[in-house]
Short mmCIF file of C-alpha atoms in Angstrom, two decimals:
data_model
loop_
_atom_site.label_atom_id
_atom_site.label_comp_id
_atom_site.label_asym_id
_atom_site.label_seq_id
_atom_site.Cartn_x
_atom_site.Cartn_y
_atom_site.Cartn_z
CA MET A 151 -6.54 9.50 -9.00
CA GLN A 152 -7.45 8.66 -5.42
CA HIS A 153 -10.23 6.24 -6.32
CA VAL A 154 -7.66 3.99 -8.07
CA ASN A 155 -6.21 3.15 -4.65
CA THR A 156 -9.72 2.45 -3.41
CA TRP A 157 -10.27 -0.04 -6.22
CA ARG A 158 -6.83 -1.52 -5.69
CA ALA A 159 -7.92 -2.27 -2.14
CA VAL A 160 -11.16 -3.80 -3.46
CA ALA A 161 -9.22 -6.15 -5.75
CA ALA A 162 -7.02 -7.27 -2.86
CA ALA A 163 -9.76 -7.43 -0.19
CA THR A 164 -9.97 -10.54 1.97
CA GLY A 165 -12.42 -11.67 4.61
CA ARG A 166 -16.08 -12.53 4.60
CA ALA A 167 -18.32 -10.77 2.11
CA ASP A 168 -20.90 -8.25 3.19
CA ARG A 169 -23.74 -10.41 1.96
CA ASP A 170 -26.56 -7.94 2.43
CA ALA A 171 -24.72 -5.18 0.54
CA ALA A 172 -23.66 -7.59 -2.22
CA GLU A 173 -27.21 -8.86 -2.67
CA ASP A 174 -28.51 -5.29 -2.88
CA GLY A 175 -25.93 -4.68 -5.59
CA VAL A 176 -27.07 -7.74 -7.52
CA ARG A 177 -30.68 -6.62 -7.47
CA LEU A 178 -29.71 -3.13 -8.60
CA ALA A 179 -27.60 -4.56 -11.45
CA TYR A 180 -30.61 -6.58 -12.64
CA ARG A 181 -32.94 -3.59 -12.47
CA SER A 182 -30.41 -1.39 -14.27
CA ALA A 183 -30.30 -3.99 -17.06
CA GLY A 184 -34.12 -3.97 -17.33
CA LEU A 185 -34.44 -7.43 -15.79
CA ASP A 186 -36.61 -8.78 -13.01
CA GLU A 187 -34.71 -9.30 -9.79
CA PRO A 188 -33.51 -12.91 -9.28
CA GLU A 189 -35.75 -15.16 -7.23
CA ARG A 190 -32.84 -16.90 -5.47
CA ILE A 191 -29.37 -15.82 -4.38
CA ILE A 192 -27.11 -18.71 -3.42
CA TRP A 193 -23.81 -18.19 -1.61
CA ALA A 194 -20.67 -20.33 -1.99
CA ASP A 195 -17.40 -20.21 -0.06
CA SER A 196 -15.12 -20.11 -3.12
CA PRO A 197 -15.17 -19.96 -6.93
CA ARG A 198 -14.67 -23.71 -6.94
CA ALA A 199 -17.73 -24.25 -4.74
CA ALA A 200 -19.67 -21.74 -6.84
CA VAL A 201 -18.97 -23.69 -10.04
CA GLU A 202 -20.20 -26.85 -8.32
CA ALA A 203 -23.34 -24.99 -7.20
CA VAL A 204 -23.95 -23.70 -10.74
CA GLU A 205 -23.63 -27.21 -12.16
CA LYS A 206 -26.38 -28.36 -9.78
CA LEU A 207 -28.77 -25.46 -10.43
CA SER A 208 -32.23 -26.29 -11.69
CA GLY A 209 -34.80 -23.85 -12.96
CA ALA A 210 -32.28 -21.01 -13.07
CA GLY A 211 -32.89 -20.12 -16.69
CA ARG A 212 -30.28 -18.88 -19.10
CA SER A 213 -27.21 -16.82 -18.22
CA VAL A 214 -27.87 -13.07 -18.27
CA ARG A 215 -24.22 -12.03 -18.03
CA GLU A 216 -24.54 -10.31 -21.40
CA GLU A 217 -27.33 -8.04 -20.14
CA VAL A 218 -25.99 -7.51 -16.63
CA ARG A 219 -22.29 -7.01 -17.28
CA THR A 220 -21.11 -7.13 -20.91
CA ARG A 221 -23.61 -4.82 -22.57
CA PRO A 222 -23.62 -2.07 -19.91
CA TRP A 223 -19.82 -2.06 -19.86
CA ALA A 224 -19.58 -1.81 -23.66
CA GLU A 225 -22.19 0.95 -23.86
CA GLU A 226 -20.59 2.98 -21.10
CA ARG A 227 -17.18 2.60 -22.71
CA ARG A 228 -18.59 3.78 -26.02
CA ARG A 229 -20.30 6.76 -24.33
CA MET A 230 -17.11 7.84 -22.59
CA TYR A 231 -14.99 7.22 -25.68
CA ASP A 232 -17.30 9.51 -27.68
CA GLU A 233 -17.28 12.10 -24.90
CA LEU A 234 -13.52 12.14 -24.28
CA GLY A 235 -12.18 11.21 -27.71
CA PRO A 236 -9.46 8.61 -28.38
CA ALA A 237 -6.72 10.53 -26.57
CA GLY A 238 -8.95 11.36 -23.61
CA TRP A 239 -10.12 7.77 -23.17
CA SER A 240 -6.57 6.47 -23.49
CA SER A 241 -5.40 8.95 -20.86
CA LEU A 242 -8.23 7.99 -18.51
CA TRP A 243 -7.56 4.27 -18.87
CA SER A 244 -3.81 4.76 -18.35
CA ALA A 245 -4.46 6.66 -15.13
CA THR A 246 -7.05 4.22 -13.77
CA GLY A 247 -7.74 0.71 -15.05
CA ALA A 248 -4.31 0.15 -16.53
CA GLN A 249 -2.82 0.55 -13.04
CA LEU A 250 -4.71 -2.53 -11.85
CA TRP A 251 -5.24 -4.59 -14.97
CA GLU A 252 -2.15 -6.78 -15.07
CA THR A 253 -2.24 -8.01 -11.48
CA THR A 254 -6.01 -8.55 -11.30
CA ALA A 255 -6.17 -10.30 -14.69
CA ALA A 256 -3.30 -12.60 -13.72
CA LEU A 257 -4.95 -13.44 -10.39
CA ALA A 258 -8.30 -14.18 -12.07
CA GLU A 259 -6.66 -16.48 -14.59
CA ARG A 260 -4.76 -18.29 -11.83
CA ILE A 261 -8.05 -18.84 -9.96
CA ARG A 262 -9.71 -20.19 -13.13
CA THR A 263 -6.83 -22.59 -13.66
CA GLY A 264 -7.00 -23.75 -10.05
CA VAL A 265 -10.74 -24.40 -10.30
CA VAL A 266 -10.34 -26.42 -13.49
CA THR A 267 -7.46 -28.41 -11.99
CA GLU A 268 -9.46 -29.35 -8.90
CA LEU A 269 -12.80 -30.09 -10.56
CA ALA A 270 -11.78 -31.72 -13.85
CA SER A 271 -11.12 -35.29 -12.79
CA ARG A 272 -10.91 -36.25 -16.48
CA PRO A 273 -9.50 -34.21 -19.40
CA GLU A 274 -12.87 -34.28 -21.13
CA ASP A 275 -14.43 -32.46 -18.13
CA GLU A 276 -12.29 -29.35 -18.59
CA SER A 277 -14.27 -27.69 -21.38
CA GLY A 278 -17.54 -27.85 -19.43
CA ILE A 279 -15.97 -26.27 -16.36
CA ARG A 280 -14.37 -23.52 -18.44
CA LEU A 281 -17.76 -22.76 -19.99
CA VAL A 282 -19.25 -22.30 -16.52
CA LEU A 283 -16.37 -20.00 -15.61
CA LEU A 284 -17.09 -17.88 -18.70
CA ASP A 285 -20.53 -17.10 -17.24
CA ALA A 286 -18.96 -15.48 -14.16
CA VAL A 287 -18.90 -11.77 -13.38
CA LEU A 288 -15.61 -11.30 -11.53
CA GLY A 289 -16.81 -9.08 -8.69
CA GLN A 290 -13.80 -7.67 -6.86
CA HIS A 291 -11.51 -8.80 -9.69
CA ASP A 292 -13.34 -6.53 -12.13
CA ALA A 293 -11.79 -3.64 -10.18
CA ALA A 294 -9.62 -2.46 -13.09
CA TRP A 295 -12.42 -1.50 -15.45
CA LEU A 296 -14.72 -0.36 -12.65
CA ALA A 297 -11.98 2.07 -11.59
CA ALA A 298 -12.05 3.63 -15.06
CA PHE A 299 -15.79 4.32 -14.85
CA ASP A 300 -15.90 5.43 -11.22
CA GLY A 301 -17.48 8.89 -10.96
CA HIS A 302 -18.70 8.91 -14.57
CA GLY A 303 -22.34 7.92 -14.17
CA ASP A 304 -24.46 5.51 -12.16
CA ARG A 305 -25.40 2.81 -14.65
CA LEU A 306 -22.70 0.46 -13.27
CA THR A 307 -23.45 1.20 -9.62
CA GLY A 308 -24.95 -2.24 -8.98
CA LEU A 309 -21.93 -4.04 -10.44
CA ALA A 310 -19.61 -1.83 -8.42
CA GLU A 311 -21.54 -2.52 -5.22
CA VAL A 312 -21.19 -6.27 -5.67
CA ALA A 313 -17.49 -5.87 -6.43
CA ARG A 314 -16.90 -3.89 -3.24
CA ASN A 315 -18.53 -6.54 -1.10
CA ALA A 316 -18.06 -9.99 -2.67
CA GLY A 317 -16.14 -12.18 -5.06
CA TRP A 318 -17.18 -13.79 -8.34
CA TRP A 319 -20.87 -14.23 -9.20
CA TRP A 320 -22.97 -16.01 -11.78
CA PRO A 321 -26.18 -14.23 -12.96
CA TYR A 322 -29.02 -16.30 -14.44
CA GLU A 323 -32.62 -15.39 -15.19
CA HIS A 324 -34.05 -16.67 -11.92
CA ALA A 325 -31.01 -17.33 -9.71
CA VAL A 326 -27.60 -15.95 -8.81
CA VAL A 327 -24.64 -17.79 -7.31
CA ILE A 328 -22.10 -15.62 -5.46
CA SER A 329 -18.68 -16.61 -4.15
CA ASP A 330 -17.15 -15.29 -0.98
CA ARG A 331 -13.84 -13.43 -1.08
CA PRO A 332 -10.57 -15.17 -0.17
CA GLU A 333 -9.51 -15.34 3.45
CA VAL A 334 -5.83 -15.08 2.53
CA LEU A 335 -3.97 -13.26 -0.24
CA HIS A 336 -0.17 -12.94 -0.34
CA ARG A 337 1.67 -11.17 -3.15
CA ASP A 338 5.21 -9.89 -3.66
CA GLU A 339 6.19 -6.33 -4.47
CA ALA A 340 5.52 -6.98 -8.17
CA GLY A 341 1.96 -8.08 -7.43
CA ARG A 342 2.64 -11.77 -8.12
CA LEU A 343 1.23 -14.51 -5.90
CA ASP A 344 3.99 -15.37 -3.48
CA ARG A 345 4.27 -17.27 -0.21
CA GLY A 346 6.85 -19.75 1.03
CA ASP A 347 5.07 -21.13 4.10
CA GLY A 348 1.46 -21.69 3.04
CA PRO A 349 -1.16 -20.87 0.44
CA ALA A 350 -0.83 -17.59 -1.46
CA VAL A 351 -4.63 -17.55 -1.89
CA ALA A 352 -7.05 -19.41 0.34
CA TYR A 353 -10.85 -19.42 0.58
CA PRO A 354 -13.04 -20.35 3.58
CA ASP A 355 -13.79 -23.85 2.24
CA GLY A 356 -10.14 -24.80 1.79
CA PHE A 357 -9.79 -24.04 -1.92
CA ALA A 358 -6.23 -22.69 -2.13
CA LEU A 359 -3.48 -21.77 -4.56
CA TYR A 360 0.22 -22.07 -3.84
CA ALA A 361 2.87 -19.97 -5.56
CA TRP A 362 6.41 -18.72 -5.22
CA ARG A 363 7.08 -15.37 -6.91
CA GLY A 364 4.20 -15.92 -9.27
CA MET A 365 5.00 -19.50 -10.24
CA PRO A 366 2.40 -22.13 -9.26
CA VAL A 367 3.86 -24.83 -7.04
CA PRO A 368 2.38 -27.89 -5.30
CA ALA A 369 1.50 -27.49 -1.62
CA GLU A 370 3.79 -30.36 -0.62
CA PHE A 371 6.68 -28.69 -2.45
CA LEU A 372 6.57 -25.67 -0.16
CA GLY A 373 6.60 -27.94 2.86
CA GLY A 374 10.02 -29.26 1.86
CA LEU A 375 11.74 -25.90 1.33
CA ALA A 376 12.84 -25.55 4.95
CA SER A 377 14.86 -28.80 4.74
CA LEU A 378 16.55 -28.20 1.39
CA THR A 379 20.11 -29.34 0.73
CA PRO A 380 22.32 -28.88 -2.35
CA ASP A 381 21.85 -32.58 -3.16
CA ARG A 382 18.06 -32.24 -3.04
CA ILE A 383 18.21 -29.21 -5.33
CA ARG A 384 20.40 -31.04 -7.86
CA ALA A 385 18.09 -34.07 -7.75
CA GLU A 386 14.96 -32.06 -8.67
CA GLU A 387 14.03 -32.98 -12.24
CA ASN A 388 11.58 -30.11 -12.81
CA ALA A 389 13.70 -27.16 -13.95
CA GLU A 390 11.19 -24.52 -12.82
CA LEU A 391 10.88 -26.00 -9.34
CA ARG A 392 14.67 -26.23 -9.15
CA ARG A 393 14.88 -22.49 -9.83
CA VAL A 394 12.43 -21.87 -6.98
CA MET A 395 14.57 -24.03 -4.70
CA LEU A 396 17.68 -22.05 -5.59
CA GLU A 397 15.97 -18.72 -4.95
CA TYR A 398 14.65 -19.89 -1.61
CA TYR A 399 17.91 -21.53 -0.55
CA GLY A 400 20.05 -18.61 -1.72
CA TYR A 401 22.54 -18.71 -4.56
CA ASP A 402 25.43 -17.68 -2.33
CA ARG A 403 24.64 -20.40 0.20
CA TYR A 404 24.28 -22.99 -2.53
CA LEU A 405 27.63 -22.02 -4.02
CA ALA A 406 29.35 -22.15 -0.65
CA GLU A 407 27.88 -25.51 0.37
CA SER A 408 28.38 -27.08 -3.06
CA GLY A 409 32.10 -26.42 -3.04
CA ALA A 410 31.75 -24.47 -6.28
CA GLU A 411 34.80 -22.82 -7.82
CA PRO A 412 34.78 -19.38 -9.47
CA VAL A 413 35.23 -19.36 -13.24
CA HIS A 414 36.60 -15.81 -13.48
CA ARG A 415 37.59 -12.89 -11.30
CA ASP A 416 38.67 -9.33 -12.01
CA GLY A 417 38.50 -5.91 -10.44
CA THR A 418 34.71 -5.77 -10.64
CA GLY A 419 33.95 -9.06 -8.90
CA VAL A 420 33.86 -12.84 -9.14
CA LEU A 421 31.93 -14.85 -11.72
CA TRP A 422 30.36 -18.13 -10.61
CA ARG A 423 28.60 -20.73 -12.76
CA ILE A 424 26.22 -23.46 -11.57
CA ALA A 425 25.65 -26.19 -14.14
CA MET A 426 22.04 -27.37 -14.16
CA GLU A 427 21.19 -30.66 -15.82
CA GLY A 428 18.34 -30.22 -18.27
CA ASP A 429 18.34 -26.44 -17.86
CA GLU A 430 20.50 -23.43 -18.64
CA ASP A 431 23.41 -22.71 -16.31
CA VAL A 432 22.87 -20.29 -13.45
CA VAL A 433 25.57 -17.62 -13.68
CA MET A 434 26.15 -15.11 -10.87
CA VAL A 435 28.54 -12.25 -10.28
CA GLU A 436 29.67 -11.69 -6.70
CA VAL A 437 30.40 -8.02 -6.07
CA VAL A 438 31.41 -6.22 -2.89
CA ASN A 439 30.00 -2.77 -2.18
CA SER A 440 32.94 -0.38 -1.83
CA THR A 441 30.89 1.87 0.48
CA PRO A 442 31.06 0.50 4.03
CA GLU A 443 27.97 -0.20 6.10
CA PRO A 444 27.49 1.77 9.37
CA ASP A 445 29.35 -0.99 11.25
CA GLY A 446 32.34 -0.75 8.89
CA THR A 447 31.67 -3.97 6.98
CA HIS A 448 31.29 -4.18 3.22
CA ARG A 449 28.12 -5.81 1.91
CA THR A 450 28.33 -8.56 -0.73
CA TYR A 451 25.78 -8.67 -3.55
CA TRP A 452 24.95 -11.50 -5.94
CA LEU A 453 23.81 -10.48 -9.43
CA ARG A 454 22.27 -13.06 -11.73
CA VAL A 455 23.49 -12.57 -15.30
CA PRO A 456 22.87 -14.32 -18.66
CA PRO A 457 24.38 -17.82 -19.11
CA ARG A 458 26.56 -16.56 -21.98
CA THR A 459 28.51 -14.28 -19.60
CA ARG A 460 32.23 -15.09 -19.58
CA THR A 461 33.78 -12.47 -17.27
CA ALA A 462 32.77 -10.70 -14.07
CA LYS A 463 33.12 -7.29 -15.76
CA GLU A 464 30.87 -8.40 -18.62
CA GLY A 465 28.25 -9.54 -16.10
CA VAL A 466 28.29 -6.29 -14.11
CA ALA A 467 28.16 -4.28 -17.34
CA TRP A 468 25.08 -6.26 -18.41
CA THR A 469 23.22 -5.17 -15.26
CA PHE A 470 23.74 -1.56 -16.42
CA GLY A 471 22.66 -2.34 -19.99
CA LEU A 472 26.21 -1.98 -21.31
CA GLU A 473 28.75 -4.09 -23.14
CA GLY A 474 31.74 -5.19 -21.11
CA GLU A 475 34.15 -2.90 -22.99
CA ALA A 476 31.93 0.13 -22.30
CA TYR A 477 31.75 -0.44 -18.54
CA ALA A 478 34.37 1.74 -16.85
CA PRO A 479 32.98 3.30 -13.64
CA VAL A 480 34.79 6.33 -12.26
CA ARG A 481 34.12 5.00 -8.78
CA GLN A 482 32.11 2.19 -7.27
CA THR A 483 29.29 2.83 -4.81
#
């Protein structure tokens, strides 16, 4: 469905919010829920700043997230479920929201974690911040379920309008706090946050998240990747960060510069093993493509295989989902 791509773009949108359009959407969402429009709409540059603004609100009244977002969503889902039947609803969700759910949910959770980390100076502060975050409507990051309802009625039009034009927002009886969208968003081909030379997500006020292939990393850690050496990699005590270092540095380069010796070789390739203190061994099979490149050279590939692998053939077979004895290619390509 074409509108899925439209909502995918909404979820990944960066740059300043269209404040007028977002505020119109807020007012429509309140009216659609049978509520009076909010007296105040307060803008913040990031979800972190929005949580701080919410904590300082006075006279805002209770949260109306239930009326504005939860109840309309549940009632529309029930209406469509009754109209389409179990199979029809499942098919609709698979073709729409399910296409966006995993990446947007993971991004939202990463933002929540980042907000808690930055604002909770003491462990006992965490629960209060998480409670504030539970009051949020996720705006652009509600794209998955909004995609499922797109074109099936107008009751959620206000929520959709906010999502198209802004980030997270907090609805209360008399006031709304809205966050801007991020300025920067970098993800890999799998949709995971990923950037080696700066923040993977960054907001206008400096709130930022750093990640390498989906794994959160400290900002200062990324700054040291360009000057990595095998000794620095071996000295890293955090096993997860050491894996990031190896991926960035390159397994083949690490093997070459570490003076590593192969543990097995056969007609399929060469098996290498890197012992990692406090972590499982990194085991790689080096294989050479038998089909020459346009310039006549033969490209070398490095395949990571399970630590239990004992022979190169067993490792290559594993990449095809086979046992070593069953792997007998007619020809290599």
